[in-house]
Short mmCIF file of C-alpha atoms in Angstrom, two decimals:
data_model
loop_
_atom_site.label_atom_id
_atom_site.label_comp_id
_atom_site.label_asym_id
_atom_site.label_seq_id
_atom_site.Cartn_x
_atom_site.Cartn_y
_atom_site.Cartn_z
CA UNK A 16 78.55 79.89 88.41
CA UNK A 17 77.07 82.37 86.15
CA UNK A 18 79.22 85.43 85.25
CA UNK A 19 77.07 87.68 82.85
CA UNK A 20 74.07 88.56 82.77
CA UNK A 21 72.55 90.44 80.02
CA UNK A 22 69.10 91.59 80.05
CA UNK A 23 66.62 92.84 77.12
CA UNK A 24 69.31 95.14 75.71
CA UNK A 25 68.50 97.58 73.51
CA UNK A 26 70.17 100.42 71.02
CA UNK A 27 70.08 102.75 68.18
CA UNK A 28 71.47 105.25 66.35
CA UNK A 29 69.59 107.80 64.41
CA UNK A 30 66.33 106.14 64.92
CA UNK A 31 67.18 102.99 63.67
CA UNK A 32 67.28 99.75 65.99
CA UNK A 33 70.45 98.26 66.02
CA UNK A 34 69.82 95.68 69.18
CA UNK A 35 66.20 94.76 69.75
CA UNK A 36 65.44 93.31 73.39
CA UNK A 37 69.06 91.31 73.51
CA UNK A 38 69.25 88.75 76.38
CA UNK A 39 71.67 85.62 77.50
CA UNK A 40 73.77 84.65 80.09
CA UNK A 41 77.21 83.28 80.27
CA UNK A 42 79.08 80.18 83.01
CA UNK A 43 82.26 80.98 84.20
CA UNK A 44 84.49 79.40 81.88
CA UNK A 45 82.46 78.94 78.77
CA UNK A 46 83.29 80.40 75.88
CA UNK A 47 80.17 81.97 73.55
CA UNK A 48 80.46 82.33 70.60
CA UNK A 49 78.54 84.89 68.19
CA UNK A 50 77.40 84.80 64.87
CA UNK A 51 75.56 86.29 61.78
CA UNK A 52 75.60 88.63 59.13
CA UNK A 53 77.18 91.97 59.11
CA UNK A 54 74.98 94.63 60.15
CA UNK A 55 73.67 92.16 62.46
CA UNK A 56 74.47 94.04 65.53
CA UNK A 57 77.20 91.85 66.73
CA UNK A 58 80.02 94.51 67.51
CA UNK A 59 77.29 96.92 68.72
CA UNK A 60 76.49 94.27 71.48
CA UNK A 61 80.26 93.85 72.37
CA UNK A 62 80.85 97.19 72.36
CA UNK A 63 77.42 97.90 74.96
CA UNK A 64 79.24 95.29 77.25
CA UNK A 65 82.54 97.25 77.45
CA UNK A 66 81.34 100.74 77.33
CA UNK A 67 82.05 101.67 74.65
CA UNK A 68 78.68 102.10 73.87
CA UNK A 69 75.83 103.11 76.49
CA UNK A 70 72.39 100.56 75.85
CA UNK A 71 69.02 102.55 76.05
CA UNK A 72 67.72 99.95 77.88
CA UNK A 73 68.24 96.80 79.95
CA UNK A 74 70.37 95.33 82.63
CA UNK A 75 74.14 93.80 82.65
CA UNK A 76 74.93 91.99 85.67
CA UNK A 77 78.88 90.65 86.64
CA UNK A 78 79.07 88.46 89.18
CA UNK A 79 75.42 89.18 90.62
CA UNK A 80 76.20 93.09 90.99
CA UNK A 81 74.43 95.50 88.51
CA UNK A 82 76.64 97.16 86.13
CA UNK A 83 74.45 98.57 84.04
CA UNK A 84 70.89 99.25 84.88
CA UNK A 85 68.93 102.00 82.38
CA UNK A 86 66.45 102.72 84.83
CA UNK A 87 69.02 103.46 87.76
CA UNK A 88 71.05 106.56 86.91
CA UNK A 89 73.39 105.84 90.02
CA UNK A 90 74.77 103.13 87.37
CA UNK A 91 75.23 105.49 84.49
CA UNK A 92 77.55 108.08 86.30
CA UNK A 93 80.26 108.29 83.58
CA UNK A 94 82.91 108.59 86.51
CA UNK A 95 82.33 104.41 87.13
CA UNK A 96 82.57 103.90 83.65
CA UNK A 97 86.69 103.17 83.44
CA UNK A 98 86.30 100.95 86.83
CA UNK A 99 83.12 99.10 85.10
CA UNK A 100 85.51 98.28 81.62
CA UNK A 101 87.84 96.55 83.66
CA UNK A 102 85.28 93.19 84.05
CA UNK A 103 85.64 93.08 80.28
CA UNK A 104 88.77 93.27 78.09
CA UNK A 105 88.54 93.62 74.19
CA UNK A 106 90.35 92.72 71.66
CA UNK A 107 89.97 94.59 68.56
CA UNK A 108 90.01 93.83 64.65
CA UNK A 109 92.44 96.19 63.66
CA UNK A 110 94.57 95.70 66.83
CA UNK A 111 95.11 99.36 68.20
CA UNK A 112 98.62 99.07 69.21
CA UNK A 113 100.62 102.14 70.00
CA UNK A 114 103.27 101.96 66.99
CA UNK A 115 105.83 104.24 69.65
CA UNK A 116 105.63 101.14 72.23
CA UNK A 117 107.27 97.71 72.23
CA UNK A 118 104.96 94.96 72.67
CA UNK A 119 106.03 94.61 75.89
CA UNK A 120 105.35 98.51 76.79
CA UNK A 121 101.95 97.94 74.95
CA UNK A 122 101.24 95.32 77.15
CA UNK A 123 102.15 96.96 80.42
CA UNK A 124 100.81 100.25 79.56
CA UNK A 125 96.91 100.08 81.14
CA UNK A 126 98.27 98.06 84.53
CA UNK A 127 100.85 100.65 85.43
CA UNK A 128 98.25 103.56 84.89
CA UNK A 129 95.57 102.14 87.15
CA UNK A 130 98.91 101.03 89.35
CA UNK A 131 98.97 104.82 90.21
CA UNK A 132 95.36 104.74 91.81
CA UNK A 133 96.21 102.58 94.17
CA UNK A 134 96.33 103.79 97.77
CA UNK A 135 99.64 102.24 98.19
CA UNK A 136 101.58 103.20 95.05
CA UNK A 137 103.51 105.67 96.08
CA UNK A 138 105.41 103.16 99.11
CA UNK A 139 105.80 100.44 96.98
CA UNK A 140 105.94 101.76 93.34
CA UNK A 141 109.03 99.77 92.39
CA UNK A 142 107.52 96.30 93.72
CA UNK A 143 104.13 97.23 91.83
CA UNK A 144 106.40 97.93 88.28
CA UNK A 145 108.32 94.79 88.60
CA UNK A 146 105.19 92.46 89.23
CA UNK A 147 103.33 94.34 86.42
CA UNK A 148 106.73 93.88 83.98
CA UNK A 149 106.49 90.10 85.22
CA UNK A 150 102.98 89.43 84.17
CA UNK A 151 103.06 91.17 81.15
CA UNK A 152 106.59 88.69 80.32
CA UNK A 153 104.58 85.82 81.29
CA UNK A 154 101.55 86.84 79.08
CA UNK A 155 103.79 87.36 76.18
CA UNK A 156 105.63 84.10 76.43
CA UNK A 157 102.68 82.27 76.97
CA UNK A 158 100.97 83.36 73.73
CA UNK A 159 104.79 82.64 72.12
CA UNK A 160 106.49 86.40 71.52
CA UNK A 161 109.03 85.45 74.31
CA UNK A 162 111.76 86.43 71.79
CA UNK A 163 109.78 89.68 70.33
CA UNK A 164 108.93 91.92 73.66
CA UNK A 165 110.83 94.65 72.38
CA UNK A 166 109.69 94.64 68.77
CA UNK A 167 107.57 97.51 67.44
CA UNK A 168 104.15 96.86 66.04
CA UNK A 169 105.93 97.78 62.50
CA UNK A 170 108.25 94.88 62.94
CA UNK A 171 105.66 91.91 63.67
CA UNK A 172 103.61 90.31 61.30
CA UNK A 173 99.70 90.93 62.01
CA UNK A 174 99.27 88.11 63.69
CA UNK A 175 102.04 88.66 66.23
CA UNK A 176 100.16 92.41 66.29
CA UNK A 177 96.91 90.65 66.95
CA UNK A 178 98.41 88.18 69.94
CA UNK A 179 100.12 91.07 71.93
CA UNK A 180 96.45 92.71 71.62
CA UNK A 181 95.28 89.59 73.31
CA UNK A 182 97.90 90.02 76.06
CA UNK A 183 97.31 93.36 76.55
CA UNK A 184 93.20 92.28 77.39
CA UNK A 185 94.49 89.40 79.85
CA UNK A 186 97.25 91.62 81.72
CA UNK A 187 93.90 93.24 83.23
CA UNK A 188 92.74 90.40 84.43
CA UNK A 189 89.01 91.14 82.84
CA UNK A 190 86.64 88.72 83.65
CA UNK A 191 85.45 88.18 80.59
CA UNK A 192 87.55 88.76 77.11
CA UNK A 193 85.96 89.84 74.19
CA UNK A 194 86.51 89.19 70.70
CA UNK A 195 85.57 91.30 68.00
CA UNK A 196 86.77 89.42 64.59
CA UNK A 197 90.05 88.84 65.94
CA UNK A 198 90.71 87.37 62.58
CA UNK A 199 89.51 89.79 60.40
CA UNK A 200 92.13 91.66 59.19
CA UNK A 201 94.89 88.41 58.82
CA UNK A 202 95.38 86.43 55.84
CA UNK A 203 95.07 82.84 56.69
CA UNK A 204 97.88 81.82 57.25
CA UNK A 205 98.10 84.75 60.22
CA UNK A 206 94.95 83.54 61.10
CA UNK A 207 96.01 80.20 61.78
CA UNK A 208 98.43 81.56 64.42
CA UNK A 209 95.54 83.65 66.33
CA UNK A 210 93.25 80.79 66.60
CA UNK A 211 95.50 78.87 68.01
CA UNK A 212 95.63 81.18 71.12
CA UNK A 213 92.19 81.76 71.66
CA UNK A 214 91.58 77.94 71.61
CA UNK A 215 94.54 77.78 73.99
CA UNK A 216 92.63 80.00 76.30
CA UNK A 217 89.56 78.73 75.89
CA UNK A 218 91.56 75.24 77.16
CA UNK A 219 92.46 77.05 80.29
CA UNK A 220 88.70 77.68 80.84
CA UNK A 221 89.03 81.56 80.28
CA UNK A 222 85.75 82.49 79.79
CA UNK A 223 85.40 84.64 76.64
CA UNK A 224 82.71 85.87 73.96
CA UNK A 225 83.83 85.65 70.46
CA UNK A 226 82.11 87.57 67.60
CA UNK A 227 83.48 85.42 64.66
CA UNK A 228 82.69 84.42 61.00
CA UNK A 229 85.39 81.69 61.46
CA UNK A 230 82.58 79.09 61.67
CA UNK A 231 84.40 75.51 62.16
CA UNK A 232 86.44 77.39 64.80
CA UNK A 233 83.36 78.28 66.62
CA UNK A 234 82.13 74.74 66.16
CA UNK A 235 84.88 73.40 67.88
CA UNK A 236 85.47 76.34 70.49
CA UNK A 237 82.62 77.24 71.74
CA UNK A 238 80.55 75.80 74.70
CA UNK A 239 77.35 77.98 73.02
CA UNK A 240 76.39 80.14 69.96
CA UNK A 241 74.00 82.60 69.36
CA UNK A 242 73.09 83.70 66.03
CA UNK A 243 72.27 87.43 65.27
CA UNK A 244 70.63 88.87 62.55
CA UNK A 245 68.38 92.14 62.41
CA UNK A 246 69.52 92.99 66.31
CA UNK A 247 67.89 90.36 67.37
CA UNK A 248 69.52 86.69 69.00
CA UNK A 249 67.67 84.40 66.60
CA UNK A 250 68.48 80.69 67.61
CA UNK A 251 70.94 80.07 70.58
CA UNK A 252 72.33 76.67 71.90
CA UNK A 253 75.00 74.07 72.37
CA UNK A 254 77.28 74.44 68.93
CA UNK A 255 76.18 70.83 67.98
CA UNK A 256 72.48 72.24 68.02
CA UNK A 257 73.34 75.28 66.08
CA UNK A 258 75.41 73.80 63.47
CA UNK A 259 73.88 70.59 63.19
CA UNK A 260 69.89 70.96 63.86
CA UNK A 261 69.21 74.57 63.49
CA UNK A 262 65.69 75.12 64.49
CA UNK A 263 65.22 78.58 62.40
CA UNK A 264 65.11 79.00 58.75
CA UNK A 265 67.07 82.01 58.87
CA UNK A 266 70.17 79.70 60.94
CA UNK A 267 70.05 77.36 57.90
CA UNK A 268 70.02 79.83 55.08
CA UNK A 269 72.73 81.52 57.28
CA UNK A 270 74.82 78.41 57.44
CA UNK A 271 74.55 76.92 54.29
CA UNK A 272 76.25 79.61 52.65
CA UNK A 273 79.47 78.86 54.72
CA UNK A 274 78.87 74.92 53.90
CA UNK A 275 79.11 75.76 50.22
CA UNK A 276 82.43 77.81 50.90
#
């Protein structure tokens, strides 16, 4: 079943094209993996699928229904905008905890403000609160901070910081979770910890997009890769195609620099 849909995406700032005519689609359950340079327009694309950013052109469908359409202002209304993030949950490079919540509060946070939109909320507030504090338990024992719910951000490690980021995406049940680096700011031996998650997930047959230079992990993860360089997707296929039998010149030059690593 096909989940995204992304259609001849474009953007720039100041003039200058950042993503030139982007297009690719995603299977429930797969898990794609993007790479390339920096400055590629990578985090740009990631950040057009959650929002964050608003494309000047294309389409992104989620499960069939337009999201995004440029030439349909009824889809740009900035009042859908918070309801349209929730098909996507990112996880950041740098984290973005709230240092004055425990990981378990930072978790729970998002769930128990939309919990107040609901129609029922005020009848059965307590019952909504105790299955959000449930999930967002589950979530954290799952990715292994059973024993560190009430910790701080100051008092984990980054790569504890990083994994209650990742439970704080899941505990809105997105659709689709995004990556952006999730690796970038942890030493390796953090990093290590991280990976292990994702590829845990990825296991369970959450479907996810990963913007990564971690390139054996993406080997190994992925179900399919894209490769991005000048805002444009510049070879995409099954990892073994990609990594192995690059069609492009610029894939190969791009890889072999990580081979010599």
């Amino acid at each position: 079943m096909t989940i995204l849909e992304v259609e001849h995406i474009q953007k720039s700032f100041n003039g200058t094209d950042v993503l030139r005519g982007i297009s690719f689609s995603l299977e429930q359950g797969q898990v794609l993996a993007i790479i390339g340079p920096s400055g590629g327009g990578k985090t740009t694309l990631l950040r057009c699928l959650n929002f964050l950013e608003t494309p000047d052109r294309g389409v992104i469908r989620v499960n069939g229904a337009v999201l995004f359409d440029a030439d349909d202002p009824a889809t740009l209304r900035e009042s859908q905008i918070r309801r349209k993030r929730l098909h996507f949950g990112l996880v950041f490079q740098s984290f973005n905890l709230f240092p004055q919540y425990t990981a378990l509060e930072n978790v729970k946070l998002a769930p128990e403000l939309l919990a107040k939109e609901r129609p029922d909320y005020r009848a059965g507030r307590g019952a909504i609160h105790a299955e959000i504090e449930a999930n967002a338990r589950g979530l954290l024992a799952q990715i292994g901070l059973a024993d560190r719910m009430d910790s701080y951000p100051h008092q984990l490690s980054g790569g504890q910081c990083q994994r209650v980021a990742i439970a704080r995406a899941l505990a809105l049940r997105p659709d689709i979770l995004c990556f952006d680096e999730p690796t970038s700011a942890l030493d390796p031996e953090l990093t290590g910890e991280v990976l292990r998650v994702i590829r845990g997930l990825a296991a369970q047959r959450t479907t996810m997009i990963i913007v990564t230079h971690e390139m054996s992990f993406a080997r190994d993860v992925a179900s399919q890769v894209i490769f991005m360089d000048g805002g444009r997707i510049c070879e995409q296929g099954a990892p073994r195609e990609v990594f192995e039998q690059p069609r492009e010149e610029r894939t190969r030059q791009f890889l072999s620099r990580f081979a010599q690593e």
